[in-house]
Short mmCIF file of N, CA and C in Angstrom, two decimals:
data_model
loop_
_atom_site.label_atom_id
_atom_site.label_comp_id
_atom_site.label_asym_id
_atom_site.label_seq_id
_atom_site.Cartn_x
_atom_site.Cartn_y
_atom_site.Cartn_z
N UNK A 280 -13.52 26.27 6.98
CA UNK A 280 -12.09 26.05 6.81
C UNK A 280 -11.88 24.70 6.14
N UNK A 281 -11.42 24.70 4.92
CA UNK A 281 -11.13 23.45 4.22
C UNK A 281 -9.72 22.99 4.54
N UNK A 282 -9.61 21.74 4.90
CA UNK A 282 -8.32 21.14 5.21
C UNK A 282 -7.86 20.37 3.99
N UNK A 283 -6.59 20.49 3.64
CA UNK A 283 -6.04 19.74 2.52
C UNK A 283 -5.78 18.30 2.98
N UNK A 284 -6.75 17.44 2.71
CA UNK A 284 -6.66 16.06 3.18
C UNK A 284 -5.65 15.24 2.40
N UNK A 285 -5.20 15.76 1.26
CA UNK A 285 -4.23 15.01 0.47
C UNK A 285 -2.88 14.91 1.17
N UNK A 286 -2.65 15.74 2.19
CA UNK A 286 -1.40 15.67 2.92
C UNK A 286 -1.34 14.48 3.88
N UNK A 287 -2.49 13.81 4.05
CA UNK A 287 -2.56 12.68 4.96
C UNK A 287 -2.73 11.38 4.19
N UNK A 288 -2.00 10.34 4.62
CA UNK A 288 -2.16 9.04 3.98
C UNK A 288 -3.50 8.43 4.40
N UNK A 289 -3.84 7.31 3.78
CA UNK A 289 -5.14 6.72 4.04
C UNK A 289 -5.31 6.29 5.49
N UNK A 290 -4.21 5.91 6.15
CA UNK A 290 -4.33 5.49 7.55
C UNK A 290 -4.69 6.68 8.45
N UNK A 291 -4.08 7.83 8.21
CA UNK A 291 -4.43 9.02 8.99
C UNK A 291 -5.88 9.42 8.73
N UNK A 292 -6.30 9.30 7.49
CA UNK A 292 -7.69 9.63 7.16
C UNK A 292 -8.65 8.67 7.86
N UNK A 293 -8.30 7.38 7.89
CA UNK A 293 -9.16 6.40 8.56
C UNK A 293 -9.20 6.63 10.07
N UNK A 294 -8.09 7.06 10.66
CA UNK A 294 -8.06 7.38 12.09
C UNK A 294 -9.00 8.54 12.36
N UNK A 295 -8.92 9.58 11.53
CA UNK A 295 -9.80 10.73 11.68
C UNK A 295 -11.26 10.33 11.54
N UNK A 296 -11.55 9.52 10.55
CA UNK A 296 -12.92 9.06 10.32
C UNK A 296 -13.42 8.23 11.51
N UNK A 297 -12.57 7.39 12.06
CA UNK A 297 -12.97 6.54 13.20
C UNK A 297 -13.33 7.39 14.41
N UNK A 298 -12.55 8.42 14.67
CA UNK A 298 -12.85 9.30 15.81
C UNK A 298 -14.21 9.97 15.59
N UNK A 299 -14.44 10.42 14.38
CA UNK A 299 -15.72 11.06 14.04
C UNK A 299 -16.88 10.09 14.23
N UNK A 300 -16.70 8.85 13.82
CA UNK A 300 -17.76 7.85 13.95
C UNK A 300 -18.05 7.51 15.40
N UNK A 301 -17.09 7.77 16.28
CA UNK A 301 -17.29 7.54 17.72
C UNK A 301 -17.80 8.79 18.41
N UNK A 302 -18.35 9.71 17.66
CA UNK A 302 -18.94 10.91 18.26
C UNK A 302 -17.95 12.02 18.55
N UNK A 303 -16.74 11.91 18.02
CA UNK A 303 -15.76 12.97 18.21
C UNK A 303 -14.71 12.68 19.25
N UNK A 304 -14.89 11.61 20.02
CA UNK A 304 -13.91 11.18 21.03
C UNK A 304 -13.70 9.68 20.88
N UNK A 305 -12.45 9.27 20.85
CA UNK A 305 -12.16 7.83 20.78
C UNK A 305 -10.77 7.57 21.34
N UNK A 306 -10.65 6.46 22.04
CA UNK A 306 -9.31 6.09 22.51
C UNK A 306 -8.64 5.22 21.44
N UNK A 307 -7.36 4.97 21.63
CA UNK A 307 -6.60 4.25 20.61
C UNK A 307 -7.13 2.85 20.38
N UNK A 308 -7.64 2.20 21.41
CA UNK A 308 -8.20 0.85 21.24
C UNK A 308 -9.45 0.90 20.35
N UNK A 309 -10.29 1.91 20.57
CA UNK A 309 -11.49 2.06 19.74
C UNK A 309 -11.12 2.39 18.29
N UNK A 310 -10.11 3.22 18.13
CA UNK A 310 -9.66 3.58 16.78
C UNK A 310 -9.13 2.35 16.05
N UNK A 311 -8.33 1.55 16.74
CA UNK A 311 -7.80 0.33 16.12
C UNK A 311 -8.93 -0.60 15.73
N UNK A 312 -9.92 -0.75 16.59
CA UNK A 312 -11.06 -1.62 16.29
C UNK A 312 -11.86 -1.13 15.10
N UNK A 313 -12.03 0.17 15.00
CA UNK A 313 -12.83 0.76 13.92
C UNK A 313 -12.09 0.71 12.58
N UNK A 314 -10.78 0.93 12.60
CA UNK A 314 -10.01 1.02 11.36
C UNK A 314 -9.45 -0.31 10.89
N UNK A 315 -9.29 -1.24 11.81
CA UNK A 315 -8.63 -2.50 11.46
C UNK A 315 -7.12 -2.39 11.49
N UNK A 316 -6.60 -1.24 11.89
CA UNK A 316 -5.14 -1.06 12.03
C UNK A 316 -4.76 -1.67 13.37
N UNK A 317 -4.05 -2.78 13.33
CA UNK A 317 -3.78 -3.52 14.56
C UNK A 317 -2.63 -2.93 15.38
N UNK A 318 -1.66 -2.33 14.73
CA UNK A 318 -0.47 -1.83 15.41
C UNK A 318 -0.78 -0.49 16.08
N UNK A 319 -0.73 -0.46 17.41
CA UNK A 319 -1.01 0.76 18.16
C UNK A 319 -0.04 1.87 17.80
N UNK A 320 1.20 1.52 17.48
CA UNK A 320 2.20 2.52 17.12
C UNK A 320 1.82 3.26 15.84
N UNK A 321 1.18 2.57 14.91
CA UNK A 321 0.73 3.19 13.67
C UNK A 321 -0.33 4.24 13.98
N UNK A 322 -1.27 3.90 14.86
CA UNK A 322 -2.32 4.84 15.25
C UNK A 322 -1.72 6.02 16.00
N UNK A 323 -0.84 5.74 16.96
CA UNK A 323 -0.23 6.82 17.75
C UNK A 323 0.60 7.76 16.87
N UNK A 324 1.31 7.21 15.90
CA UNK A 324 2.10 8.04 14.99
C UNK A 324 1.18 9.01 14.24
N UNK A 325 0.05 8.50 13.71
CA UNK A 325 -0.88 9.37 12.97
C UNK A 325 -1.46 10.44 13.89
N UNK A 326 -1.78 10.06 15.12
CA UNK A 326 -2.34 11.03 16.07
C UNK A 326 -1.30 12.08 16.48
N UNK A 327 -0.15 11.61 16.96
CA UNK A 327 0.86 12.51 17.51
C UNK A 327 1.61 13.34 16.47
N UNK A 328 1.92 12.72 15.33
CA UNK A 328 2.79 13.38 14.36
C UNK A 328 2.07 13.96 13.15
N UNK A 329 0.83 13.62 12.97
CA UNK A 329 0.10 14.09 11.78
C UNK A 329 -1.14 14.92 12.16
N UNK A 330 -2.06 14.30 12.85
CA UNK A 330 -3.36 14.93 13.08
C UNK A 330 -3.33 16.02 14.16
N UNK A 331 -2.61 15.78 15.26
CA UNK A 331 -2.53 16.81 16.30
C UNK A 331 -1.77 18.05 15.81
N UNK A 332 -0.60 17.90 15.17
CA UNK A 332 0.10 19.10 14.68
C UNK A 332 -0.70 19.88 13.64
N UNK A 333 -1.60 19.20 12.91
CA UNK A 333 -2.43 19.87 11.91
C UNK A 333 -3.64 20.55 12.55
N UNK A 334 -3.80 20.38 13.87
CA UNK A 334 -4.91 21.01 14.57
C UNK A 334 -6.24 20.30 14.40
N UNK A 335 -6.20 19.02 14.03
CA UNK A 335 -7.44 18.28 13.79
C UNK A 335 -7.91 17.51 15.02
N UNK A 336 -6.99 17.18 15.92
CA UNK A 336 -7.35 16.47 17.15
C UNK A 336 -6.59 17.06 18.32
N UNK A 337 -7.17 16.86 19.49
CA UNK A 337 -6.49 17.15 20.75
C UNK A 337 -6.36 15.82 21.47
N UNK A 338 -5.21 15.59 22.09
CA UNK A 338 -4.93 14.32 22.75
C UNK A 338 -4.81 14.51 24.24
N UNK A 339 -5.26 13.51 24.99
CA UNK A 339 -5.01 13.51 26.42
C UNK A 339 -4.89 12.06 26.91
N UNK A 340 -4.12 11.93 27.96
CA UNK A 340 -3.88 10.62 28.56
C UNK A 340 -4.70 10.53 29.84
N UNK A 341 -5.70 9.64 29.87
CA UNK A 341 -6.50 9.49 31.10
C UNK A 341 -5.63 8.99 32.25
N UNK A 342 -6.10 9.29 33.46
CA UNK A 342 -5.40 8.82 34.65
C UNK A 342 -5.42 7.30 34.70
N UNK A 343 -4.36 6.71 35.25
CA UNK A 343 -4.33 5.24 35.36
C UNK A 343 -5.46 4.73 36.27
N UNK A 344 -5.95 3.55 35.94
CA UNK A 344 -6.94 2.87 36.77
C UNK A 344 -6.32 1.58 37.28
N UNK A 345 -6.36 1.39 38.58
CA UNK A 345 -5.78 0.18 39.19
C UNK A 345 -4.36 -0.04 38.71
N UNK A 346 -3.58 1.01 38.67
CA UNK A 346 -2.17 0.99 38.25
C UNK A 346 -1.98 0.61 36.78
N UNK A 347 -3.05 0.65 36.00
CA UNK A 347 -2.95 0.32 34.57
C UNK A 347 -3.08 1.60 33.76
N UNK A 348 -2.17 1.78 32.83
CA UNK A 348 -2.22 2.93 31.94
C UNK A 348 -3.37 2.76 30.97
N UNK A 349 -4.18 3.78 30.85
CA UNK A 349 -5.34 3.76 29.96
C UNK A 349 -4.94 4.22 28.55
N UNK A 350 -5.67 3.77 27.53
CA UNK A 350 -5.35 4.20 26.17
C UNK A 350 -5.54 5.71 26.02
N UNK A 351 -4.67 6.30 25.20
CA UNK A 351 -4.75 7.72 24.90
C UNK A 351 -6.07 8.02 24.21
N UNK A 352 -6.65 9.20 24.50
CA UNK A 352 -7.93 9.60 23.92
C UNK A 352 -7.71 10.78 22.97
N UNK A 353 -8.32 10.69 21.80
CA UNK A 353 -8.27 11.76 20.81
C UNK A 353 -9.66 12.38 20.70
N UNK A 354 -9.68 13.71 20.68
CA UNK A 354 -10.92 14.46 20.53
C UNK A 354 -10.79 15.35 19.30
N UNK A 355 -11.80 15.32 18.44
CA UNK A 355 -11.78 16.15 17.24
C UNK A 355 -11.92 17.62 17.61
N UNK A 356 -11.16 18.47 16.95
CA UNK A 356 -11.35 19.91 17.04
C UNK A 356 -12.42 20.28 16.02
N UNK A 357 -12.80 21.54 15.97
CA UNK A 357 -13.77 21.98 14.96
C UNK A 357 -13.23 21.71 13.56
N UNK A 358 -11.94 21.99 13.36
CA UNK A 358 -11.32 21.72 12.06
C UNK A 358 -11.31 20.22 11.76
N UNK A 359 -11.11 19.41 12.80
CA UNK A 359 -11.13 17.96 12.63
C UNK A 359 -12.50 17.45 12.23
N UNK A 360 -13.54 18.03 12.82
CA UNK A 360 -14.92 17.65 12.44
C UNK A 360 -15.19 17.99 10.98
N UNK A 361 -14.77 19.20 10.57
CA UNK A 361 -14.96 19.60 9.18
C UNK A 361 -14.21 18.67 8.23
N UNK A 362 -12.99 18.32 8.60
CA UNK A 362 -12.19 17.42 7.76
C UNK A 362 -12.84 16.04 7.67
N UNK A 363 -13.38 15.56 8.79
CA UNK A 363 -14.05 14.24 8.79
C UNK A 363 -15.28 14.27 7.90
N UNK A 364 -16.02 15.36 7.93
CA UNK A 364 -17.19 15.50 7.06
C UNK A 364 -16.75 15.50 5.60
N UNK A 365 -15.65 16.21 5.29
CA UNK A 365 -15.10 16.21 3.93
C UNK A 365 -14.76 14.78 3.50
N UNK A 366 -14.13 14.03 4.39
CA UNK A 366 -13.76 12.64 4.09
C UNK A 366 -15.00 11.81 3.81
N UNK A 367 -16.03 11.98 4.62
CA UNK A 367 -17.25 11.21 4.42
C UNK A 367 -17.90 11.54 3.09
N UNK A 368 -17.93 12.82 2.74
CA UNK A 368 -18.52 13.23 1.45
C UNK A 368 -17.71 12.67 0.29
N UNK A 369 -16.39 12.74 0.39
CA UNK A 369 -15.53 12.20 -0.67
C UNK A 369 -15.70 10.69 -0.77
N UNK A 370 -15.85 10.04 0.37
CA UNK A 370 -16.01 8.59 0.38
C UNK A 370 -17.34 8.19 -0.26
N UNK A 371 -18.40 8.96 0.03
CA UNK A 371 -19.70 8.67 -0.57
C UNK A 371 -19.61 8.74 -2.08
N UNK A 372 -18.92 9.75 -2.61
CA UNK A 372 -18.76 9.88 -4.06
C UNK A 372 -17.96 8.72 -4.63
N UNK A 373 -16.88 8.35 -3.95
CA UNK A 373 -16.03 7.28 -4.47
C UNK A 373 -16.70 5.92 -4.33
N UNK A 374 -17.57 5.76 -3.32
CA UNK A 374 -18.27 4.48 -3.16
C UNK A 374 -19.19 4.22 -4.34
N UNK A 375 -19.84 5.26 -4.83
CA UNK A 375 -20.70 5.08 -6.00
C UNK A 375 -19.89 4.51 -7.15
N UNK A 376 -18.74 5.10 -7.40
CA UNK A 376 -17.89 4.66 -8.50
C UNK A 376 -17.29 3.28 -8.20
N UNK A 377 -16.85 3.08 -6.96
CA UNK A 377 -16.25 1.79 -6.63
C UNK A 377 -17.29 0.67 -6.70
N UNK A 378 -18.55 0.98 -6.36
CA UNK A 378 -19.61 -0.03 -6.50
C UNK A 378 -19.75 -0.45 -7.96
N UNK A 379 -19.70 0.53 -8.87
CA UNK A 379 -19.82 0.21 -10.29
C UNK A 379 -18.63 -0.63 -10.76
N UNK A 380 -17.44 -0.28 -10.29
CA UNK A 380 -16.25 -1.05 -10.65
C UNK A 380 -16.38 -2.48 -10.12
N UNK A 381 -16.85 -2.63 -8.88
CA UNK A 381 -17.03 -3.96 -8.31
C UNK A 381 -18.08 -4.76 -9.07
N UNK A 382 -19.15 -4.10 -9.50
CA UNK A 382 -20.17 -4.78 -10.29
C UNK A 382 -19.59 -5.27 -11.61
N UNK A 383 -18.79 -4.42 -12.25
CA UNK A 383 -18.13 -4.83 -13.49
C UNK A 383 -17.20 -6.00 -13.26
N UNK A 384 -16.44 -5.93 -12.18
CA UNK A 384 -15.51 -7.01 -11.86
C UNK A 384 -16.28 -8.32 -11.64
N UNK A 385 -17.40 -8.26 -10.94
CA UNK A 385 -18.20 -9.46 -10.71
C UNK A 385 -18.73 -10.03 -12.02
N UNK A 386 -19.17 -9.13 -12.91
CA UNK A 386 -19.65 -9.60 -14.21
C UNK A 386 -18.52 -10.25 -15.00
N UNK A 387 -17.36 -9.66 -14.97
CA UNK A 387 -16.21 -10.23 -15.69
C UNK A 387 -15.89 -11.61 -15.14
N UNK A 388 -15.83 -11.72 -13.83
CA UNK A 388 -15.53 -13.02 -13.22
C UNK A 388 -16.58 -14.06 -13.58
N UNK A 389 -17.85 -13.63 -13.59
CA UNK A 389 -18.93 -14.54 -13.95
C UNK A 389 -18.80 -15.01 -15.40
N UNK A 390 -18.53 -14.07 -16.31
CA UNK A 390 -18.38 -14.43 -17.71
C UNK A 390 -17.15 -15.30 -17.94
N UNK A 391 -16.09 -15.00 -17.23
CA UNK A 391 -14.87 -15.80 -17.39
C UNK A 391 -15.15 -17.24 -16.99
N UNK A 392 -15.88 -17.42 -15.89
CA UNK A 392 -16.24 -18.78 -15.45
C UNK A 392 -17.13 -19.46 -16.47
N UNK A 393 -18.11 -18.72 -16.99
CA UNK A 393 -19.01 -19.29 -17.98
C UNK A 393 -18.28 -19.67 -19.26
N UNK A 394 -17.30 -18.85 -19.66
CA UNK A 394 -16.53 -19.14 -20.87
C UNK A 394 -15.76 -20.44 -20.70
N UNK A 395 -15.14 -20.60 -19.55
CA UNK A 395 -14.34 -21.81 -19.34
C UNK A 395 -15.22 -23.05 -19.16
N UNK A 396 -16.46 -22.85 -18.69
CA UNK A 396 -17.36 -23.97 -18.45
C UNK A 396 -18.21 -24.35 -19.67
N UNK A 397 -18.20 -23.52 -20.69
CA UNK A 397 -19.08 -23.74 -21.84
C UNK A 397 -18.49 -24.78 -22.79
N UNK A 398 -19.32 -25.77 -23.11
CA UNK A 398 -18.88 -26.83 -24.02
C UNK A 398 -19.10 -26.43 -25.47
N UNK A 399 -20.15 -25.71 -25.75
CA UNK A 399 -20.50 -25.29 -27.10
C UNK A 399 -19.53 -24.20 -27.56
N UNK A 400 -18.82 -24.43 -28.68
CA UNK A 400 -17.81 -23.49 -29.16
C UNK A 400 -18.41 -22.15 -29.56
N UNK A 401 -19.58 -22.16 -30.20
CA UNK A 401 -20.21 -20.91 -30.62
C UNK A 401 -20.60 -20.06 -29.40
N UNK A 402 -21.18 -20.71 -28.39
CA UNK A 402 -21.54 -20.02 -27.16
C UNK A 402 -20.30 -19.49 -26.47
N UNK A 403 -19.25 -20.29 -26.45
CA UNK A 403 -17.99 -19.87 -25.84
C UNK A 403 -17.42 -18.65 -26.55
N UNK A 404 -17.53 -18.62 -27.86
CA UNK A 404 -17.03 -17.48 -28.63
C UNK A 404 -17.81 -16.22 -28.28
N UNK A 405 -19.14 -16.34 -28.16
CA UNK A 405 -19.96 -15.19 -27.78
C UNK A 405 -19.60 -14.69 -26.38
N UNK A 406 -19.41 -15.62 -25.47
CA UNK A 406 -19.04 -15.25 -24.10
C UNK A 406 -17.66 -14.60 -24.07
N UNK A 407 -16.75 -15.10 -24.86
CA UNK A 407 -15.40 -14.53 -24.92
C UNK A 407 -15.46 -13.09 -25.42
N UNK A 408 -16.29 -12.81 -26.43
CA UNK A 408 -16.45 -11.44 -26.95
C UNK A 408 -17.01 -10.54 -25.85
N UNK A 409 -18.03 -11.04 -25.14
CA UNK A 409 -18.64 -10.26 -24.07
C UNK A 409 -17.63 -9.99 -22.96
N UNK A 410 -16.84 -11.00 -22.65
CA UNK A 410 -15.79 -10.86 -21.64
C UNK A 410 -14.80 -9.78 -22.06
N UNK A 411 -14.37 -9.80 -23.30
CA UNK A 411 -13.41 -8.81 -23.78
C UNK A 411 -13.99 -7.40 -23.76
N UNK A 412 -15.28 -7.26 -24.08
CA UNK A 412 -15.94 -5.95 -24.02
C UNK A 412 -15.96 -5.42 -22.59
N UNK A 413 -16.25 -6.28 -21.64
CA UNK A 413 -16.24 -5.87 -20.23
C UNK A 413 -14.83 -5.49 -19.79
N UNK A 414 -13.87 -6.24 -20.22
CA UNK A 414 -12.47 -5.95 -19.87
C UNK A 414 -12.07 -4.58 -20.39
N UNK A 415 -12.42 -4.28 -21.64
CA UNK A 415 -12.11 -2.98 -22.22
C UNK A 415 -12.81 -1.87 -21.42
N UNK A 416 -14.06 -2.13 -20.99
CA UNK A 416 -14.78 -1.16 -20.18
C UNK A 416 -14.09 -0.88 -18.86
N UNK A 417 -13.61 -1.93 -18.20
CA UNK A 417 -12.89 -1.76 -16.92
C UNK A 417 -11.61 -0.96 -17.13
N UNK A 418 -10.90 -1.27 -18.20
CA UNK A 418 -9.67 -0.53 -18.47
C UNK A 418 -9.97 0.93 -18.75
N UNK A 419 -11.08 1.20 -19.43
CA UNK A 419 -11.49 2.58 -19.69
C UNK A 419 -11.79 3.32 -18.40
N UNK A 420 -12.48 2.66 -17.48
CA UNK A 420 -12.78 3.27 -16.18
C UNK A 420 -11.49 3.55 -15.43
N UNK A 421 -10.57 2.59 -15.45
CA UNK A 421 -9.29 2.78 -14.78
C UNK A 421 -8.56 4.00 -15.33
N UNK A 422 -8.47 4.09 -16.66
CA UNK A 422 -7.77 5.21 -17.29
C UNK A 422 -8.45 6.53 -16.96
N UNK A 423 -9.78 6.54 -16.96
CA UNK A 423 -10.52 7.76 -16.63
C UNK A 423 -10.20 8.20 -15.20
N UNK A 424 -10.21 7.26 -14.26
CA UNK A 424 -9.92 7.60 -12.86
C UNK A 424 -8.52 8.17 -12.71
N UNK A 425 -7.58 7.59 -13.41
CA UNK A 425 -6.21 8.07 -13.31
C UNK A 425 -6.08 9.46 -13.92
N UNK A 426 -6.63 9.66 -15.11
CA UNK A 426 -6.47 10.93 -15.82
C UNK A 426 -7.31 12.05 -15.21
N UNK A 427 -8.57 11.79 -14.90
CA UNK A 427 -9.47 12.85 -14.47
C UNK A 427 -9.45 13.11 -12.97
N UNK A 428 -9.14 12.09 -12.19
CA UNK A 428 -9.23 12.24 -10.74
C UNK A 428 -7.91 11.95 -10.04
N UNK A 429 -6.85 11.79 -10.82
CA UNK A 429 -5.54 11.51 -10.26
C UNK A 429 -5.62 10.40 -9.21
N UNK A 430 -6.36 9.36 -9.57
CA UNK A 430 -6.64 8.27 -8.63
C UNK A 430 -5.39 7.42 -8.39
N UNK A 431 -5.20 7.06 -7.14
CA UNK A 431 -4.14 6.14 -6.77
C UNK A 431 -4.78 4.76 -6.64
N UNK A 432 -4.86 4.05 -7.76
CA UNK A 432 -5.56 2.78 -7.78
C UNK A 432 -4.84 1.71 -6.97
N UNK A 433 -3.53 1.79 -6.89
CA UNK A 433 -2.79 0.81 -6.09
C UNK A 433 -3.20 0.92 -4.63
N UNK A 434 -3.34 2.16 -4.13
CA UNK A 434 -3.76 2.37 -2.76
C UNK A 434 -5.19 1.88 -2.56
N UNK A 435 -6.06 2.12 -3.54
CA UNK A 435 -7.45 1.66 -3.46
C UNK A 435 -7.48 0.13 -3.40
N UNK A 436 -6.71 -0.52 -4.26
CA UNK A 436 -6.70 -1.98 -4.28
C UNK A 436 -6.19 -2.55 -2.95
N UNK A 437 -5.15 -1.92 -2.38
CA UNK A 437 -4.62 -2.38 -1.11
C UNK A 437 -5.67 -2.34 -0.01
N UNK A 438 -6.53 -1.30 -0.03
CA UNK A 438 -7.56 -1.16 0.99
C UNK A 438 -8.71 -2.13 0.79
N UNK A 439 -8.92 -2.63 -0.44
CA UNK A 439 -10.09 -3.45 -0.73
C UNK A 439 -9.74 -4.91 -1.04
N UNK A 440 -8.60 -5.33 -0.67
CA UNK A 440 -8.24 -6.75 -0.87
C UNK A 440 -8.52 -7.54 0.36
#
């Protein structure tokens, strides 16, 4: 059963992935720690209003201990496990590409620094040409991602800043 993961924002996807990484069961505190989403309401909204209605998780509230309410626990359903595996596979593919983009970015930053630090005008000119070639390459990768993969680069940048 393939789940259409595009219906979920990146936070819902990260919540699903975090539960999977915890062996299929995780409480909201563990999910927040794994995802970096600090606001418990954000996690609860994704669980209660997105993932549970889609049949990807089952939720239960543990009994209080010493009069303290325990964090809600989410358990992946079979469909939730399949969706998490899909996310992991998609992430593995995108990591390969994002690694290449990051390598290009590092090279550009390195060349930009070298261009500004170079005293010799001829060397600076060569570095500037190399910098511009790398810049054109990055723009080409960006355009390819947008056209061929309908990539949401703004969302990607927000997650990696």
